[in-house]
Amino acid sequence: FGFFKICLYRSLVDNAEHGALDALARHIRDGVGYQDFHSDGEQVRLRCTIGHATLDHGFADAGAVLAATEDATREARNSTIGIAGYTPTEVAAAGSIADTMRIALEGDGAALHLAFQPVVAVAGGEEAQYQVLLRMRQPDGSLLPASQVIPAAELAGGIAQIDHWVLEHALFVLAERQAQGPSLRLFVSQSPRSLARESHAQWLLDALRARGIEGTSLVIDLRLADALIHTVTLRQFCQQLMPAGVQFCLSQFEPGAEADALLTQLPLGFVRVSSKYASAHADMQLRDQLRGIIDNAHRQGLVVIGQQIEDPQAAAAMWMGGVDFIQGNLVQAVGSELGFDFHNAVL
């Protein structure tokens, strides 16, 4: 359905007059909504949501246009009329997170830091792997987590620069570790708006080749909420990187018809379940749901990661449910070093 949505957008908007997109969107929505379809002898009516964007916003490339349209489609899904146009958000408050981020990127990047948390096999193993997390130091010396920096970067239109900085520094870590001998795998989150940039995939392929980095040592994290909207964009990016061995993880996973479909629509290797399942040991419904997620993922040949595991009870519930890896403060808190002893880790 996502592919149909994108093709419909591209074939019609080129011929629409400026300012007529809302009327055209309503015409398409009503045409689909009032059309009767039949499935297994039953009459079915479909609900159609449409997002649109004009080219007046000065997009850098076609990928940015598609990303903006998909953002509008997400807004349309939450709208009562099922239609939304893309509107860029301006963020320019002095002393804001966005300003600190901009200054950091324009300078030497000293305010930005990478932090790491080990992702450990419940059955034991020697393979070193970490999730990469962004931190930003504010003028007062306090550190902001990625959960605050990334939304500000997205609103300010600087997410592509942030993602590039994070990925570039993660590749430096991989190259340095590979030169020392022991293998290392890093999970690195990226925004669909960055992955939609036409040059991003080729830049990453060239960087891996130039530094002699094995593609299998890099896992790109894709958030479920993003993947549900930007499925086509993400699939295209994944297909470009797969020949190099780069792997992909669907994060913050919760079950649902659309979410479950993504397990087969995207070339994934890993699934990281939502942090709410860390409390599955105290909630029977969550525990049953977690087991269903794990069983389904394993049928698809995917590796499952449990996150934000803070106590032994949570770890035990993950282990009994069949999870493959866990991460959280029970294992080790987020830090700046890559010194976790995977060989002697006992969960």
XYZ file of C-alpha atoms in Angstrom:
347
model
C 0.000 0.000 0.000
C 2.876 2.367 0.760
C 4.240 1.910 -2.769
C 0.828 2.633 -4.266
C 0.655 5.795 -2.156
C 3.975 7.126 -3.439
C 3.264 6.311 -7.089
C -0.146 7.967 -6.882
C 1.410 11.090 -5.426
C 4.147 11.367 -8.046
C 1.915 10.738 -11.035
C -0.725 13.287 -10.058
C 1.010 16.205 -8.386
C 3.142 16.985 -11.423
C -0.055 17.859 -13.289
C -1.834 19.751 -10.504
C -2.055 23.528 -10.503
C -0.521 25.379 -7.570
C -3.019 25.747 -4.734
C -5.257 22.960 -6.022
C -3.669 20.139 -4.040
C -6.264 20.110 -1.248
C -9.113 19.886 -3.757
C -7.316 17.151 -5.663
C -6.627 15.257 -2.423
C -10.313 15.445 -1.467
C -11.304 14.161 -4.898
C -8.982 11.164 -4.568
C -10.030 10.495 -0.968
C -13.732 10.533 -1.846
C -13.181 8.471 -4.965
C -11.530 5.718 -2.949
C -13.857 6.044 0.052
C -17.061 5.688 -1.935
C -15.808 2.869 -4.124
C -17.037 -0.581 -3.144
C -14.467 -3.377 -3.073
C -15.121 -7.062 -2.577
C -13.038 -9.530 -0.596
C -14.063 -13.144 0.033
C -17.602 -12.297 -0.993
C -17.887 -9.380 1.428
C -18.244 -5.713 0.534
C -15.399 -3.562 1.833
C -14.852 0.194 1.878
C -11.411 1.666 2.316
C -10.380 4.762 4.243
C -7.855 6.827 2.330
C -5.407 9.321 3.875
C -3.402 11.690 1.698
C -0.414 13.892 2.424
C 0.965 16.410 -0.065
C 3.787 18.931 -0.408
C 4.617 21.615 -2.950
C 8.104 22.214 -4.320
C 8.129 25.776 -2.978
C 9.969 24.794 0.210
C 13.363 24.506 -1.487
C 13.956 20.799 -0.931
C 17.513 19.588 -1.471
C 16.573 16.554 -3.570
C 13.754 14.161 -4.482
C 14.320 12.149 -1.309
C 13.627 15.207 0.815
C 10.403 15.836 -1.111
C 9.203 12.283 -0.512
C 10.143 12.467 3.167
C 8.139 15.689 3.549
C 5.155 14.130 1.803
C 5.330 11.098 4.070
C 5.458 13.415 7.097
C 2.282 15.059 5.796
C 0.719 11.623 5.359
C 1.432 10.862 9.003
C -0.377 14.073 9.942
C -3.252 13.081 7.655
C -3.649 9.768 9.477
C -4.311 11.684 12.693
C -6.624 14.200 10.994
C -10.414 13.867 10.991
C -10.560 14.654 7.266
C -7.645 12.394 6.312
C -5.784 15.127 4.398
C -2.745 17.213 5.328
C -0.228 19.409 3.566
C 3.421 19.620 4.538
C 4.312 22.687 6.613
C 7.943 23.193 7.695
C 8.441 24.044 11.345
C 10.592 27.000 12.302
C 12.600 26.853 15.503
C 14.749 29.858 16.349
C 14.633 30.601 20.079
C 17.892 32.018 21.493
C 19.632 29.675 23.933
C 17.501 26.710 22.803
C 18.702 23.163 22.232
C 18.492 23.827 18.509
C 20.856 26.810 18.802
C 23.358 24.832 20.862
C 23.219 22.042 18.305
C 23.753 24.446 15.404
C 26.766 26.051 17.118
C 28.219 22.602 17.809
C 27.888 21.533 14.175
C 29.313 24.786 12.829
C 32.266 24.591 15.205
C 34.504 21.629 16.003
C 31.659 19.461 17.294
C 33.154 19.418 20.795
C 29.694 19.719 22.373
C 28.596 16.441 20.756
C 29.589 13.077 22.215
C 28.972 9.410 21.493
C 27.952 7.156 24.352
C 27.672 3.375 24.276
C 25.671 0.625 25.952
C 26.494 -3.073 25.502
C 23.983 -5.417 23.859
C 24.625 -8.798 25.501
C 23.560 -12.305 24.492
C 21.440 -14.013 27.155
C 22.986 -17.373 26.273
C 26.508 -15.992 26.455
C 28.879 -15.034 23.677
C 32.097 -13.195 22.939
C 30.873 -10.875 20.193
C 31.218 -7.240 21.260
C 28.281 -5.077 20.256
C 26.960 -1.744 21.495
C 24.140 0.647 20.832
C 25.454 4.105 19.950
C 23.753 6.980 21.772
C 24.150 10.714 21.172
C 24.855 13.189 23.964
C 25.177 16.985 23.722
C 26.825 19.214 26.294
C 25.004 22.486 27.009
C 26.735 25.759 27.934
C 26.047 25.066 31.638
C 27.922 21.766 31.385
C 24.907 19.461 31.597
C 24.527 16.621 29.106
C 21.352 16.205 27.066
C 20.308 12.718 25.901
C 19.360 11.870 22.334
C 15.678 11.832 23.346
C 15.906 15.631 23.662
C 18.491 16.405 20.994
C 16.943 14.445 18.112
C 13.436 16.003 18.274
C 15.008 19.472 18.441
C 17.194 18.636 15.450
C 14.182 17.420 13.478
C 12.199 20.574 14.242
C 15.137 22.807 13.367
C 15.815 20.999 10.096
C 19.248 19.846 11.277
C 18.627 16.122 11.668
C 20.582 15.236 8.511
C 23.699 16.966 9.861
C 23.308 15.290 13.251
C 22.824 11.851 11.698
C 25.847 12.359 9.452
C 27.992 13.394 12.443
C 26.903 10.371 14.479
C 27.424 7.918 11.634
C 30.793 9.375 10.666
C 32.100 9.117 14.229
C 30.680 5.602 14.618
C 32.584 4.568 11.471
C 35.752 6.043 12.975
C 35.255 3.850 16.068
C 34.662 0.770 13.906
C 37.743 1.410 11.786
C 39.903 1.976 14.868
C 38.683 -1.190 16.584
C 39.000 -3.261 13.394
C 42.634 -2.197 13.109
C 43.222 -3.545 16.629
C 41.831 -6.981 15.766
C 38.731 -7.764 17.890
C 35.432 -7.552 16.005
C 32.858 -4.969 17.014
C 29.267 -4.307 15.993
C 27.554 -0.954 16.473
C 23.826 -0.192 16.356
C 23.385 3.362 15.040
C 20.017 5.157 14.861
C 19.233 7.206 11.768
C 16.239 9.345 10.807
C 14.260 8.506 7.649
C 14.689 12.121 6.583
C 18.448 11.496 6.484
C 18.146 8.127 4.775
C 15.923 9.681 2.098
C 18.747 11.979 0.945
C 19.916 10.747 -2.427
C 23.604 11.031 -1.523
C 23.435 9.402 1.913
C 23.540 5.740 0.869
C 26.383 6.273 -1.596
C 28.360 8.303 0.951
C 28.037 5.458 3.464
C 29.052 2.819 0.903
C 32.099 4.891 -0.083
C 33.028 5.479 3.578
C 32.858 1.761 4.406
C 34.983 0.908 1.374
C 37.547 3.652 1.956
C 38.082 2.691 5.596
C 38.025 -1.050 4.974
C 35.129 -1.572 7.404
C 33.166 -4.809 7.206
C 29.535 -3.931 6.499
C 28.276 -6.552 8.963
C 29.782 -4.536 11.819
C 27.208 -1.774 11.269
C 23.505 -2.051 12.109
C 21.231 0.847 11.191
C 18.435 1.346 13.734
C 15.030 2.209 12.250
C 12.312 3.350 14.651
C 8.960 1.618 14.247
C 7.001 4.901 14.182
C 9.198 6.124 11.313
C 9.159 2.836 9.432
C 5.346 2.709 9.410
C 5.258 6.006 7.503
C 8.464 5.893 5.462
C 8.385 2.211 4.447
C 9.202 2.793 0.781
C 12.042 5.222 1.487
C 13.580 2.910 4.086
C 13.254 -0.173 1.903
C 15.059 1.581 -0.946
C 17.869 2.640 1.383
C 18.186 -0.857 2.840
C 18.396 -2.422 -0.605
C 21.259 -0.106 -1.519
C 23.255 -1.052 1.584
C 22.519 -4.790 1.730
C 25.201 -5.779 -0.853
C 27.820 -4.252 1.475
C 26.600 -6.420 4.364
C 25.077 -3.597 6.423
C 22.274 -4.882 8.662
C 19.089 -3.282 9.956
C 17.160 -3.275 13.227
C 13.529 -2.272 13.771
C 13.398 -0.529 17.149
C 10.653 0.263 19.682
C 8.652 -2.625 18.257
C 5.077 -3.288 19.334
C 2.773 -5.753 17.551
C 0.000 -4.742 15.182
C -1.143 -5.549 11.660
C 1.047 -2.873 10.032
C 3.991 -3.402 12.381
C 3.967 -7.179 11.862
C 3.908 -6.660 8.090
C 7.129 -4.640 8.312
C 8.974 -7.753 9.498
C 8.638 -9.121 5.971
C 8.584 -5.844 4.019
C 11.982 -4.634 5.259
C 15.240 -6.639 5.037
C 15.749 -6.783 8.804
C 18.187 -8.758 10.909
C 17.165 -7.520 14.368
C 14.075 -6.403 16.264
C 14.376 -4.338 19.460
C 11.130 -4.519 21.427
C 9.531 -1.469 23.019
C 10.874 -0.468 26.419
C 7.448 -1.119 27.947
C 8.165 -4.857 27.791
C 10.863 -4.392 30.419
C 7.990 -4.622 32.930
C 6.560 -7.803 31.391
C 7.492 -9.767 34.524
C 4.832 -7.804 36.460
C 2.111 -7.823 33.795
C 0.723 -11.073 32.389
C -0.745 -9.371 29.315
C 2.601 -7.787 28.446
C 4.351 -11.101 29.090
C 2.068 -12.956 26.675
C 2.416 -10.192 24.109
C 6.212 -10.307 24.415
C 6.265 -14.044 23.792
C 4.109 -13.549 20.712
C 6.507 -10.902 19.358
C 9.534 -13.110 19.954
C 7.936 -16.204 18.403
C 6.852 -14.250 15.330
C 10.274 -12.635 14.919
C 12.061 -15.963 15.257
C 9.807 -17.467 12.581
C 11.064 -14.675 10.303
C 14.660 -15.530 11.212
C 15.159 -12.303 13.199
C 17.201 -11.709 16.348
C 15.280 -10.091 19.241
C 16.697 -7.507 21.679
C 15.106 -6.491 24.979
C 15.978 -2.994 26.185
C 15.995 -0.903 29.373
C 16.459 -3.983 31.555
C 17.045 -2.621 35.041
C 16.557 -5.587 37.404
C 16.953 -9.400 37.514
C 13.190 -9.998 37.322
C 12.980 -8.124 34.027
C 15.969 -10.057 32.678
C 14.415 -13.360 33.747
C 11.164 -12.547 31.957
C 13.091 -11.706 28.787
C 15.092 -14.916 29.022
C 11.995 -17.069 29.610
C 10.237 -15.376 26.712
C 13.057 -16.380 24.386
C 14.761 -13.028 23.774
C 18.260 -13.288 22.251
C 19.965 -10.138 23.594
C 19.317 -7.624 26.339
C 20.623 -4.173 27.170
C 20.063 -1.866 30.101
C 21.565 -0.715 33.375
C 21.382 -4.240 34.815
C 24.086 -5.158 32.314
C 25.915 -1.825 32.250
C 24.921 1.825 32.279
C 25.507 4.054 29.273
C 29.107 5.251 29.180
C 31.841 6.629 26.976
C 34.018 3.494 26.921
C 33.921 0.225 24.992
C 35.415 -1.889 27.743
C 32.602 -4.286 28.639
C 33.785 -7.872 29.200
C 31.492 -9.851 26.903
C 33.536 -13.036 27.390
C 32.763 -13.259 31.124
C 29.279 -11.706 31.073
C 26.809 -13.830 33.053
C 23.133 -12.858 33.030
